[in-house]
Amino acid sequence: MTTSKVQIGQLWKKNGTGDIYLVTRVYSEALSTMAVLRKSGAENEPFVRVKVERTGAGQTLPGFTPAQEDEKR
């Protein structure tokens, strides 16, 4: 699944585990865009950095799906 743009405050579900992650930062690094994610409810765990992938329909985080998609079903 893709969203039009990955933004701070969005919730993403990790594929396989179902853990929910919060986007805390989005920034450019060289020629790519990176997102920093924090596991929801686990403030003491390390952050996860993920490269944002661009698709024809928008942006996505590999290995994650938007958590808001579940609420729309």
mmJSON file of the N, C-alpha and C atoms, coordinates in Angstrom:
{"data_MODEL":{"atom_site":{
"group_PDB":["ATOM","ATOM","ATOM","ATOM","ATOM","ATOM","ATOM","ATOM","ATOM","ATOM","ATOM","ATOM","ATOM","ATOM","ATOM","ATOM","ATOM","ATOM","ATOM","ATOM","ATOM","ATOM","ATOM","ATOM","ATOM","ATOM","ATOM","ATOM","ATOM","ATOM","ATOM","ATOM","ATOM","ATOM","ATOM","ATOM","ATOM","ATOM","ATOM","ATOM","ATOM","ATOM","ATOM","ATOM","ATOM","ATOM","ATOM","ATOM","ATOM","ATOM","ATOM","ATOM","ATOM","ATOM","ATOM","ATOM","ATOM","ATOM","ATOM","ATOM","ATOM","ATOM","ATOM","ATOM","ATOM","ATOM","ATOM","ATOM","ATOM","ATOM","ATOM","ATOM","ATOM","ATOM","ATOM","ATOM","ATOM","ATOM","ATOM","ATOM","ATOM","ATOM","ATOM","ATOM","ATOM","ATOM","ATOM","ATOM","ATOM","ATOM","ATOM","ATOM","ATOM","ATOM","ATOM","ATOM","ATOM","ATOM","ATOM","ATOM","ATOM","ATOM","ATOM","ATOM","ATOM","ATOM","ATOM","ATOM","ATOM","ATOM","ATOM","ATOM","ATOM","ATOM","ATOM","ATOM","ATOM","ATOM","ATOM","ATOM","ATOM","ATOM","ATOM","ATOM","ATOM","ATOM","ATOM","ATOM","ATOM","ATOM","ATOM","ATOM","ATOM","ATOM","ATOM","ATOM","ATOM","ATOM","ATOM","ATOM","ATOM","ATOM","ATOM","ATOM","ATOM","ATOM","ATOM","ATOM","ATOM","ATOM","ATOM","ATOM","ATOM","ATOM","ATOM","ATOM","ATOM","ATOM","ATOM","ATOM","ATOM","ATOM","ATOM","ATOM","ATOM","ATOM","ATOM","ATOM","ATOM","ATOM","ATOM","ATOM","ATOM","ATOM","ATOM","ATOM","ATOM","ATOM","ATOM","ATOM","ATOM","ATOM","ATOM","ATOM","ATOM","ATOM","ATOM","ATOM","ATOM","ATOM","ATOM","ATOM","ATOM","ATOM","ATOM","ATOM","ATOM","ATOM","ATOM","ATOM","ATOM","ATOM","ATOM","ATOM","ATOM","ATOM","ATOM","ATOM","ATOM","ATOM","ATOM","ATOM","ATOM","ATOM","ATOM","ATOM","ATOM","ATOM","ATOM"],
"id":[1,2,3,4,5,6,7,8,9,10,11,12,13,14,15,16,17,18,19,20,21,22,23,24,25,26,27,28,29,30,31,32,33,34,35,36,37,38,39,40,41,42,43,44,45,46,47,48,49,50,51,52,53,54,55,56,57,58,59,60,61,62,63,64,65,66,67,68,69,70,71,72,73,74,75,76,77,78,79,80,81,82,83,84,85,86,87,88,89,90,91,92,93,94,95,96,97,98,99,100,101,102,103,104,105,106,107,108,109,110,111,112,113,114,115,116,117,118,119,120,121,122,123,124,125,126,127,128,129,130,131,132,133,134,135,136,137,138,139,140,141,142,143,144,145,146,147,148,149,150,151,152,153,154,155,156,157,158,159,160,161,162,163,164,165,166,167,168,169,170,171,172,173,174,175,176,177,178,179,180,181,182,183,184,185,186,187,188,189,190,191,192,193,194,195,196,197,198,199,200,201,202,203,204,205,206,207,208,209,210,211,212,213,214,215,216,217,218,219],
"type_symbol":["N","C","C","N","C","C","N","C","C","N","C","C","N","C","C","N","C","C","N","C","C","N","C","C","N","C","C","N","C","C","N","C","C","N","C","C","N","C","C","N","C","C","N","C","C","N","C","C","N","C","C","N","C","C","N","C","C","N","C","C","N","C","C","N","C","C","N","C","C","N","C","C","N","C","C","N","C","C","N","C","C","N","C","C","N","C","C","N","C","C","N","C","C","N","C","C","N","C","C","N","C","C","N","C","C","N","C","C","N","C","C","N","C","C","N","C","C","N","C","C","N","C","C","N","C","C","N","C","C","N","C","C","N","C","C","N","C","C","N","C","C","N","C","C","N","C","C","N","C","C","N","C","C","N","C","C","N","C","C","N","C","C","N","C","C","N","C","C","N","C","C","N","C","C","N","C","C","N","C","C","N","C","C","N","C","C","N","C","C","N","C","C","N","C","C","N","C","C","N","C","C","N","C","C","N","C","C","N","C","C","N","C","C","N","C","C","N","C","C"],
"label_atom_id":["N","CA","C","N","CA","C","N","CA","C","N","CA","C","N","CA","C","N","CA","C","N","CA","C","N","CA","C","N","CA","C","N","CA","C","N","CA","C","N","CA","C","N","CA","C","N","CA","C","N","CA","C","N","CA","C","N","CA","C","N","CA","C","N","CA","C","N","CA","C","N","CA","C","N","CA","C","N","CA","C","N","CA","C","N","CA","C","N","CA","C","N","CA","C","N","CA","C","N","CA","C","N","CA","C","N","CA","C","N","CA","C","N","CA","C","N","CA","C","N","CA","C","N","CA","C","N","CA","C","N","CA","C","N","CA","C","N","CA","C","N","CA","C","N","CA","C","N","CA","C","N","CA","C","N","CA","C","N","CA","C","N","CA","C","N","CA","C","N","CA","C","N","CA","C","N","CA","C","N","CA","C","N","CA","C","N","CA","C","N","CA","C","N","CA","C","N","CA","C","N","CA","C","N","CA","C","N","CA","C","N","CA","C","N","CA","C","N","CA","C","N","CA","C","N","CA","C","N","CA","C","N","CA","C","N","CA","C","N","CA","C","N","CA","C","N","CA","C","N","CA","C","N","CA","C"],
"label_alt_id":[null,null,null,null,null,null,null,null,null,null,null,null,null,null,null,null,null,null,null,null,null,null,null,null,null,null,null,null,null,null,null,null,null,null,null,null,null,null,null,null,null,null,null,null,null,null,null,null,null,null,null,null,null,null,null,null,null,null,null,null,null,null,null,null,null,null,null,null,null,null,null,null,null,null,null,null,null,null,null,null,null,null,null,null,null,null,null,null,null,null,null,null,null,null,null,null,null,null,null,null,null,null,null,null,null,null,null,null,null,null,null,null,null,null,null,null,null,null,null,null,null,null,null,null,null,null,null,null,null,null,null,null,null,null,null,null,null,null,null,null,null,null,null,null,null,null,null,null,null,null,null,null,null,null,null,null,null,null,null,null,null,null,null,null,null,null,null,null,null,null,null,null,null,null,null,null,null,null,null,null,null,null,null,null,null,null,null,null,null,null,null,null,null,null,null,null,null,null,null,null,null,null,null,null,null,null,null,null,null,null,null,null,null,null,null,null,null,null,null],
"label_comp_id":["MET","MET","MET","THR","THR","THR","THR","THR","THR","SER","SER","SER","LYS","LYS","LYS","VAL","VAL","VAL","GLN","GLN","GLN","ILE","ILE","ILE","GLY","GLY","GLY","GLN","GLN","GLN","LEU","LEU","LEU","TRP","TRP","TRP","LYS","LYS","LYS","LYS","LYS","LYS","ASN","ASN","ASN","GLY","GLY","GLY","THR","THR","THR","GLY","GLY","GLY","ASP","ASP","ASP","ILE","ILE","ILE","TYR","TYR","TYR","LEU","LEU","LEU","VAL","VAL","VAL","THR","THR","THR","ARG","ARG","ARG","VAL","VAL","VAL","TYR","TYR","TYR","SER","SER","SER","GLU","GLU","GLU","ALA","ALA","ALA","LEU","LEU","LEU","SER","SER","SER","THR","THR","THR","MET","MET","MET","ALA","ALA","ALA","VAL","VAL","VAL","LEU","LEU","LEU","ARG","ARG","ARG","LYS","LYS","LYS","SER","SER","SER","GLY","GLY","GLY","ALA","ALA","ALA","GLU","GLU","GLU","ASN","ASN","ASN","GLU","GLU","GLU","PRO","PRO","PRO","PHE","PHE","PHE","VAL","VAL","VAL","ARG","ARG","ARG","VAL","VAL","VAL","LYS","LYS","LYS","VAL","VAL","VAL","GLU","GLU","GLU","ARG","ARG","ARG","THR","THR","THR","GLY","GLY","GLY","ALA","ALA","ALA","GLY","GLY","GLY","GLN","GLN","GLN","THR","THR","THR","LEU","LEU","LEU","PRO","PRO","PRO","GLY","GLY","GLY","PHE","PHE","PHE","THR","THR","THR","PRO","PRO","PRO","ALA","ALA","ALA","GLN","GLN","GLN","GLU","GLU","GLU","ASP","ASP","ASP","GLU","GLU","GLU","LYS","LYS","LYS","ARG","ARG","ARG"],
"label_asym_id":["A","A","A","A","A","A","A","A","A","A","A","A","A","A","A","A","A","A","A","A","A","A","A","A","A","A","A","A","A","A","A","A","A","A","A","A","A","A","A","A","A","A","A","A","A","A","A","A","A","A","A","A","A","A","A","A","A","A","A","A","A","A","A","A","A","A","A","A","A","A","A","A","A","A","A","A","A","A","A","A","A","A","A","A","A","A","A","A","A","A","A","A","A","A","A","A","A","A","A","A","A","A","A","A","A","A","A","A","A","A","A","A","A","A","A","A","A","A","A","A","A","A","A","A","A","A","A","A","A","A","A","A","A","A","A","A","A","A","A","A","A","A","A","A","A","A","A","A","A","A","A","A","A","A","A","A","A","A","A","A","A","A","A","A","A","A","A","A","A","A","A","A","A","A","A","A","A","A","A","A","A","A","A","A","A","A","A","A","A","A","A","A","A","A","A","A","A","A","A","A","A","A","A","A","A","A","A","A","A","A","A","A","A","A","A","A","A","A","A"],
"label_entity_id":["1","1","1","1","1","1","1","1","1","1","1","1","1","1","1","1","1","1","1","1","1","1","1","1","1","1","1","1","1","1","1","1","1","1","1","1","1","1","1","1","1","1","1","1","1","1","1","1","1","1","1","1","1","1","1","1","1","1","1","1","1","1","1","1","1","1","1","1","1","1","1","1","1","1","1","1","1","1","1","1","1","1","1","1","1","1","1","1","1","1","1","1","1","1","1","1","1","1","1","1","1","1","1","1","1","1","1","1","1","1","1","1","1","1","1","1","1","1","1","1","1","1","1","1","1","1","1","1","1","1","1","1","1","1","1","1","1","1","1","1","1","1","1","1","1","1","1","1","1","1","1","1","1","1","1","1","1","1","1","1","1","1","1","1","1","1","1","1","1","1","1","1","1","1","1","1","1","1","1","1","1","1","1","1","1","1","1","1","1","1","1","1","1","1","1","1","1","1","1","1","1","1","1","1","1","1","1","1","1","1","1","1","1","1","1","1","1","1","1"],
"label_seq_id":[1,1,1,2,2,2,3,3,3,4,4,4,5,5,5,6,6,6,7,7,7,8,8,8,9,9,9,10,10,10,11,11,11,12,12,12,13,13,13,14,14,14,15,15,15,16,16,16,17,17,17,18,18,18,19,19,19,20,20,20,21,21,21,22,22,22,23,23,23,24,24,24,25,25,25,26,26,26,27,27,27,28,28,28,29,29,29,30,30,30,31,31,31,32,32,32,33,33,33,34,34,34,35,35,35,36,36,36,37,37,37,38,38,38,39,39,39,40,40,40,41,41,41,42,42,42,43,43,43,44,44,44,45,45,45,46,46,46,47,47,47,48,48,48,49,49,49,50,50,50,51,51,51,52,52,52,53,53,53,54,54,54,55,55,55,56,56,56,57,57,57,58,58,58,59,59,59,60,60,60,61,61,61,62,62,62,63,63,63,64,64,64,65,65,65,66,66,66,67,67,67,68,68,68,69,69,69,70,70,70,71,71,71,72,72,72,73,73,73],
"pdbx_PDB_ins_code":[null,null,null,null,null,null,null,null,null,null,null,null,null,null,null,null,null,null,null,null,null,null,null,null,null,null,null,null,null,null,null,null,null,null,null,null,null,null,null,null,null,null,null,null,null,null,null,null,null,null,null,null,null,null,null,null,null,null,null,null,null,null,null,null,null,null,null,null,null,null,null,null,null,null,null,null,null,null,null,null,null,null,null,null,null,null,null,null,null,null,null,null,null,null,null,null,null,null,null,null,null,null,null,null,null,null,null,null,null,null,null,null,null,null,null,null,null,null,null,null,null,null,null,null,null,null,null,null,null,null,null,null,null,null,null,null,null,null,null,null,null,null,null,null,null,null,null,null,null,null,null,null,null,null,null,null,null,null,null,null,null,null,null,null,null,null,null,null,null,null,null,null,null,null,null,null,null,null,null,null,null,null,null,null,null,null,null,null,null,null,null,null,null,null,null,null,null,null,null,null,null,null,null,null,null,null,null,null,null,null,null,null,null,null,null,null,null,null,null],
"Cartn_x":[0.842,0.0,0.888,0.413,1.157,0.304,0.96,0.279,0.81,0.115,0.59,1.922,2.115,3.36,3.539,4.743,5.056,5.287,4.565,4.636,4.785,5.313,5.443,4.054,3.965,2.707,1.923,2.303,1.603,1.955,1.011,1.229,1.377,2.406,2.677,2.795,2.247,2.295,3.396,4.274,5.362,4.804,5.132,4.675,5.31,4.54,5.055,4.775,5.092,4.892,3.607,3.16,1.961,2.206,3.47,3.788,3.511,3.031,2.707,3.872,4.258,5.352,4.849,5.392,5.065,6.197,5.868,6.881,7.219,8.474,8.881,9.7,10.256,11.079,11.164,11.145,11.352,12.387,13.453,14.506,15.171,15.858,16.593,18.035,18.541,19.926,20.487,21.413,21.971,20.831,20.596,19.55,18.296,18.159,17.004,16.33,15.123,14.37,14.329,14.594,14.61,13.49,12.938,11.947,12.487,12.295,12.686,11.41,11.358,10.164,10.467,9.459,9.56,8.41,8.709,7.661,6.686,5.42,4.383,4.375,4.445,4.414,5.748,6.805,8.118,9.148,9.028,9.876,11.353,11.669,13.055,13.76,13.018,13.634,14.286,15.294,15.973,15.058,15.356,14.612,14.98,14.075,14.301,14.338,15.4,15.495,15.113,14.234,13.763,13.83,14.323,14.368,12.976,12.497,11.182,11.299,10.407,10.394,9.314,9.662,8.697,8.088,6.764,6.047,5.196,4.58,3.707,2.52,2.085,0.92,1.277,2.555,2.948,4.223,4.217,5.387,5.004,5.983,5.762,7.018,6.865,7.981,8.087,9.196,9.318,9.273,8.462,8.315,7.217,6.541,5.48,4.259,3.081,1.848,1.214,0.507,-0.135,-1.143,-1.045,-1.963,-3.363,-3.504,-4.815,-5.65,-5.04,-5.781,-6.696,-6.261,-7.075,-8.358,-8.289,-9.456,-10.503,-10.108,-11.038,-11.849,-11.39,-12.089,-13.286],
"Cartn_y":[-1.183,0.0,1.247,2.271,3.522,4.653,5.715,6.946,8.013,9.139,10.191,10.736,10.788,11.299,10.769,10.311,9.883,11.138,11.257,12.462,12.12,13.089,12.945,12.732,11.808,11.547,10.38,9.889,8.753,7.469,6.53,5.219,4.179,3.338,2.275,0.951,-0.109,-1.443,-2.249,-2.851,-3.657,-4.984,-5.307,-6.572,-7.741,-8.749,-9.941,-9.922,-8.815,-8.771,-8.055,-7.119,-6.347,-5.225,-4.994,-3.897,-2.559,-1.604,-0.276,0.665,1.424,2.386,3.776,4.786,6.187,6.849,7.597,8.355,9.595,9.702,10.827,11.863,11.459,12.395,11.928,12.883,12.599,13.608,13.112,14.026,13.495,14.398,14.029,13.702,12.653,12.235,11.887,12.696,12.545,12.609,11.547,11.553,10.775,10.476,9.708,10.383,9.948,10.432,9.317,9.673,8.707,9.045,8.008,8.172,7.511,8.181,7.619,7.191,5.922,5.363,4.957,5.102,4.665,3.715,2.574,1.604,2.228,2.128,2.721,2.056,2.858,2.366,1.853,2.019,1.529,2.643,3.661,4.835,4.55,3.485,3.175,2.329,1.818,1.012,1.927,1.416,2.259,2.604,3.738,4.166,3.286,3.243,2.484,3.478,3.417,4.271,3.45,4.012,3.315,4.274,3.781,4.586,4.625,5.829,6.008,5.671,4.805,4.452,5.242,5.731,6.465,5.509,5.578,4.783,5.726,5.198,6.028,6.582,5.858,6.273,7.141,7.284,8.079,7.562,7.432,6.966,5.788,4.955,3.815,3.531,2.785,2.331,0.821,0.331,-1.113,-1.887,-2.934,-3.746,-3.25,-2.172,-1.588,-1.298,-1.286,-0.851,0.216,1.173,2.211,1.597,1.939,1.391,1.949,3.118,3.725,2.95,2.175,1.388,0.374,-0.184,-1.154,-0.526,0.757,1.427,1.705,1.803,2.105,0.895,-0.302,-1.535,-1.806],
"Cartn_z":[0.0,0.0,0.0,-0.643,-0.686,-0.154,0.248,0.611,-0.313,-0.389,-1.273,-0.788,0.532,1.085,2.505,2.826,4.189,5.016,6.144,6.961,8.437,9.185,10.638,11.24,12.18,12.87,12.293,11.129,10.55,11.294,11.292,11.904,10.807,10.942,9.98,10.722,10.132,10.724,10.05,10.86,10.314,9.815,8.58,7.991,8.739,8.995,9.68,11.172,11.855,13.305,13.694,12.861,13.188,14.166,14.547,15.464,14.786,15.567,15.058,15.34,14.312,14.424,14.069,14.746,14.524,13.761,12.708,11.97,12.797,13.244,14.089,13.342,12.178,11.422,9.98,9.045,7.63,7.148,6.493,6.051,4.788,4.093,2.885,3.243,2.625,2.828,1.458,0.987,-0.361,-1.38,-2.107,-3.132,-2.726,-1.447,-0.997,0.193,0.469,1.62,2.653,3.901,4.999,5.981,6.614,7.67,8.935,10.061,11.358,12.051,12.47,13.104,14.533,15.385,16.777,17.05,17.662,17.989,18.974,18.678,19.514,20.89,21.924,23.289,23.796,23.004,23.414,23.243,24.081,23.954,24.208,24.928,25.261,24.196,23.225,22.173,21.139,20.428,19.432,18.26,17.623,16.453,15.264,14.289,13.07,11.913,11.101,9.914,8.695,7.859,6.666,5.479,4.357,3.144,2.52,2.232,1.618,0.133,-0.351,-1.767,-2.477,-3.657,-4.47,-5.485,-5.624,-6.614,-7.448,-8.467,-9.3,-8.531,-7.502,-6.724,-5.516,-5.206,-4.037,-3.41,-2.082,-1.344,-0.457,-0.154,0.72,1.527,2.599,3.414,3.225,2.655,2.437,3.755,3.784,4.988,5.912,5.533,6.351,5.495,6.136,5.489,6.369,5.77,6.587,7.553,8.827,9.836,9.666,9.096,8.917,7.913,7.032,6.056,6.743,7.876,8.609,9.136,9.511,10.065,9.006,7.733,6.653,6.238,6.568,6.159,7.02],
"occupancy":[1.0,1.0,1.0,1.0,1.0,1.0,1.0,1.0,1.0,1.0,1.0,1.0,1.0,1.0,1.0,1.0,1.0,1.0,1.0,1.0,1.0,1.0,1.0,1.0,1.0,1.0,1.0,1.0,1.0,1.0,1.0,1.0,1.0,1.0,1.0,1.0,1.0,1.0,1.0,1.0,1.0,1.0,1.0,1.0,1.0,1.0,1.0,1.0,1.0,1.0,1.0,1.0,1.0,1.0,1.0,1.0,1.0,1.0,1.0,1.0,1.0,1.0,1.0,1.0,1.0,1.0,1.0,1.0,1.0,1.0,1.0,1.0,1.0,1.0,1.0,1.0,1.0,1.0,1.0,1.0,1.0,1.0,1.0,1.0,1.0,1.0,1.0,1.0,1.0,1.0,1.0,1.0,1.0,1.0,1.0,1.0,1.0,1.0,1.0,1.0,1.0,1.0,1.0,1.0,1.0,1.0,1.0,1.0,1.0,1.0,1.0,1.0,1.0,1.0,1.0,1.0,1.0,1.0,1.0,1.0,1.0,1.0,1.0,1.0,1.0,1.0,1.0,1.0,1.0,1.0,1.0,1.0,1.0,1.0,1.0,1.0,1.0,1.0,1.0,1.0,1.0,1.0,1.0,1.0,1.0,1.0,1.0,1.0,1.0,1.0,1.0,1.0,1.0,1.0,1.0,1.0,1.0,1.0,1.0,1.0,1.0,1.0,1.0,1.0,1.0,1.0,1.0,1.0,1.0,1.0,1.0,1.0,1.0,1.0,1.0,1.0,1.0,1.0,1.0,1.0,1.0,1.0,1.0,1.0,1.0,1.0,1.0,1.0,1.0,1.0,1.0,1.0,1.0,1.0,1.0,1.0,1.0,1.0,1.0,1.0,1.0,1.0,1.0,1.0,1.0,1.0,1.0,1.0,1.0,1.0,1.0,1.0,1.0,1.0,1.0,1.0,1.0,1.0,1.0],
"B_iso_or_equiv":[0.0,0.0,0.0,0.0,0.0,0.0,0.0,0.0,0.0,0.0,0.0,0.0,0.0,0.0,0.0,0.0,0.0,0.0,0.0,0.0,0.0,0.0,0.0,0.0,0.0,0.0,0.0,0.0,0.0,0.0,0.0,0.0,0.0,0.0,0.0,0.0,0.0,0.0,0.0,0.0,0.0,0.0,0.0,0.0,0.0,0.0,0.0,0.0,0.0,0.0,0.0,0.0,0.0,0.0,0.0,0.0,0.0,0.0,0.0,0.0,0.0,0.0,0.0,0.0,0.0,0.0,0.0,0.0,0.0,0.0,0.0,0.0,0.0,0.0,0.0,0.0,0.0,0.0,0.0,0.0,0.0,0.0,0.0,0.0,0.0,0.0,0.0,0.0,0.0,0.0,0.0,0.0,0.0,0.0,0.0,0.0,0.0,0.0,0.0,0.0,0.0,0.0,0.0,0.0,0.0,0.0,0.0,0.0,0.0,0.0,0.0,0.0,0.0,0.0,0.0,0.0,0.0,0.0,0.0,0.0,0.0,0.0,0.0,0.0,0.0,0.0,0.0,0.0,0.0,0.0,0.0,0.0,0.0,0.0,0.0,0.0,0.0,0.0,0.0,0.0,0.0,0.0,0.0,0.0,0.0,0.0,0.0,0.0,0.0,0.0,0.0,0.0,0.0,0.0,0.0,0.0,0.0,0.0,0.0,0.0,0.0,0.0,0.0,0.0,0.0,0.0,0.0,0.0,0.0,0.0,0.0,0.0,0.0,0.0,0.0,0.0,0.0,0.0,0.0,0.0,0.0,0.0,0.0,0.0,0.0,0.0,0.0,0.0,0.0,0.0,0.0,0.0,0.0,0.0,0.0,0.0,0.0,0.0,0.0,0.0,0.0,0.0,0.0,0.0,0.0,0.0,0.0,0.0,0.0,0.0,0.0,0.0,0.0,0.0,0.0,0.0,0.0,0.0,0.0],
"pdbx_formal_charge":[null,null,null,null,null,null,null,null,null,null,null,null,null,null,null,null,null,null,null,null,null,null,null,null,null,null,null,null,null,null,null,null,null,null,null,null,null,null,null,null,null,null,null,null,null,null,null,null,null,null,null,null,null,null,null,null,null,null,null,null,null,null,null,null,null,null,null,null,null,null,null,null,null,null,null,null,null,null,null,null,null,null,null,null,null,null,null,null,null,null,null,null,null,null,null,null,null,null,null,null,null,null,null,null,null,null,null,null,null,null,null,null,null,null,null,null,null,null,null,null,null,null,null,null,null,null,null,null,null,null,null,null,null,null,null,null,null,null,null,null,null,null,null,null,null,null,null,null,null,null,null,null,null,null,null,null,null,null,null,null,null,null,null,null,null,null,null,null,null,null,null,null,null,null,null,null,null,null,null,null,null,null,null,null,null,null,null,null,null,null,null,null,null,null,null,null,null,null,null,null,null,null,null,null,null,null,null,null,null,null,null,null,null,null,null,null,null,null,null],
"auth_seq_id":[1,1,1,2,2,2,3,3,3,4,4,4,5,5,5,6,6,6,7,7,7,8,8,8,9,9,9,10,10,10,11,11,11,12,12,12,13,13,13,14,14,14,15,15,15,16,16,16,17,17,17,18,18,18,19,19,19,20,20,20,21,21,21,22,22,22,23,23,23,24,24,24,25,25,25,26,26,26,27,27,27,28,28,28,29,29,29,30,30,30,31,31,31,32,32,32,33,33,33,34,34,34,35,35,35,36,36,36,37,37,37,38,38,38,39,39,39,40,40,40,41,41,41,42,42,42,43,43,43,44,44,44,45,45,45,46,46,46,47,47,47,48,48,48,49,49,49,50,50,50,51,51,51,52,52,52,53,53,53,54,54,54,55,55,55,56,56,56,57,57,57,58,58,58,59,59,59,60,60,60,61,61,61,62,62,62,63,63,63,64,64,64,65,65,65,66,66,66,67,67,67,68,68,68,69,69,69,70,70,70,71,71,71,72,72,72,73,73,73],
"auth_comp_id":["MET","MET","MET","THR","THR","THR","THR","THR","THR","SER","SER","SER","LYS","LYS","LYS","VAL","VAL","VAL","GLN","GLN","GLN","ILE","ILE","ILE","GLY","GLY","GLY","GLN","GLN","GLN","LEU","LEU","LEU","TRP","TRP","TRP","LYS","LYS","LYS","LYS","LYS","LYS","ASN","ASN","ASN","GLY","GLY","GLY","THR","THR","THR","GLY","GLY","GLY","ASP","ASP","ASP","ILE","ILE","ILE","TYR","TYR","TYR","LEU","LEU","LEU","VAL","VAL","VAL","THR","THR","THR","ARG","ARG","ARG","VAL","VAL","VAL","TYR","TYR","TYR","SER","SER","SER","GLU","GLU","GLU","ALA","ALA","ALA","LEU","LEU","LEU","SER","SER","SER","THR","THR","THR","MET","MET","MET","ALA","ALA","ALA","VAL","VAL","VAL","LEU","LEU","LEU","ARG","ARG","ARG","LYS","LYS","LYS","SER","SER","SER","GLY","GLY","GLY","ALA","ALA","ALA","GLU","GLU","GLU","ASN","ASN","ASN","GLU","GLU","GLU","PRO","PRO","PRO","PHE","PHE","PHE","VAL","VAL","VAL","ARG","ARG","ARG","VAL","VAL","VAL","LYS","LYS","LYS","VAL","VAL","VAL","GLU","GLU","GLU","ARG","ARG","ARG","THR","THR","THR","GLY","GLY","GLY","ALA","ALA","ALA","GLY","GLY","GLY","GLN","GLN","GLN","THR","THR","THR","LEU","LEU","LEU","PRO","PRO","PRO","GLY","GLY","GLY","PHE","PHE","PHE","THR","THR","THR","PRO","PRO","PRO","ALA","ALA","ALA","GLN","GLN","GLN","GLU","GLU","GLU","ASP","ASP","ASP","GLU","GLU","GLU","LYS","LYS","LYS","ARG","ARG","ARG"],
"auth_asym_id":["A","A","A","A","A","A","A","A","A","A","A","A","A","A","A","A","A","A","A","A","A","A","A","A","A","A","A","A","A","A","A","A","A","A","A","A","A","A","A","A","A","A","A","A","A","A","A","A","A","A","A","A","A","A","A","A","A","A","A","A","A","A","A","A","A","A","A","A","A","A","A","A","A","A","A","A","A","A","A","A","A","A","A","A","A","A","A","A","A","A","A","A","A","A","A","A","A","A","A","A","A","A","A","A","A","A","A","A","A","A","A","A","A","A","A","A","A","A","A","A","A","A","A","A","A","A","A","A","A","A","A","A","A","A","A","A","A","A","A","A","A","A","A","A","A","A","A","A","A","A","A","A","A","A","A","A","A","A","A","A","A","A","A","A","A","A","A","A","A","A","A","A","A","A","A","A","A","A","A","A","A","A","A","A","A","A","A","A","A","A","A","A","A","A","A","A","A","A","A","A","A","A","A","A","A","A","A","A","A","A","A","A","A","A","A","A","A","A","A"],
"auth_atom_id":["N","CA","C","N","CA","C","N","CA","C","N","CA","C","N","CA","C","N","CA","C","N","CA","C","N","CA","C","N","CA","C","N","CA","C","N","CA","C","N","CA","C","N","CA","C","N","CA","C","N","CA","C","N","CA","C","N","CA","C","N","CA","C","N","CA","C","N","CA","C","N","CA","C","N","CA","C","N","CA","C","N","CA","C","N","CA","C","N","CA","C","N","CA","C","N","CA","C","N","CA","C","N","CA","C","N","CA","C","N","CA","C","N","CA","C","N","CA","C","N","CA","C","N","CA","C","N","CA","C","N","CA","C","N","CA","C","N","CA","C","N","CA","C","N","CA","C","N","CA","C","N","CA","C","N","CA","C","N","CA","C","N","CA","C","N","CA","C","N","CA","C","N","CA","C","N","CA","C","N","CA","C","N","CA","C","N","CA","C","N","CA","C","N","CA","C","N","CA","C","N","CA","C","N","CA","C","N","CA","C","N","CA","C","N","CA","C","N","CA","C","N","CA","C","N","CA","C","N","CA","C","N","CA","C","N","CA","C","N","CA","C","N","CA","C","N","CA","C","N","CA","C","N","CA","C"],
"pdbx_PDB_model_num":[1,1,1,1,1,1,1,1,1,1,1,1,1,1,1,1,1,1,1,1,1,1,1,1,1,1,1,1,1,1,1,1,1,1,1,1,1,1,1,1,1,1,1,1,1,1,1,1,1,1,1,1,1,1,1,1,1,1,1,1,1,1,1,1,1,1,1,1,1,1,1,1,1,1,1,1,1,1,1,1,1,1,1,1,1,1,1,1,1,1,1,1,1,1,1,1,1,1,1,1,1,1,1,1,1,1,1,1,1,1,1,1,1,1,1,1,1,1,1,1,1,1,1,1,1,1,1,1,1,1,1,1,1,1,1,1,1,1,1,1,1,1,1,1,1,1,1,1,1,1,1,1,1,1,1,1,1,1,1,1,1,1,1,1,1,1,1,1,1,1,1,1,1,1,1,1,1,1,1,1,1,1,1,1,1,1,1,1,1,1,1,1,1,1,1,1,1,1,1,1,1,1,1,1,1,1,1,1,1,1,1,1,1,1,1,1,1,1,1]
}}}
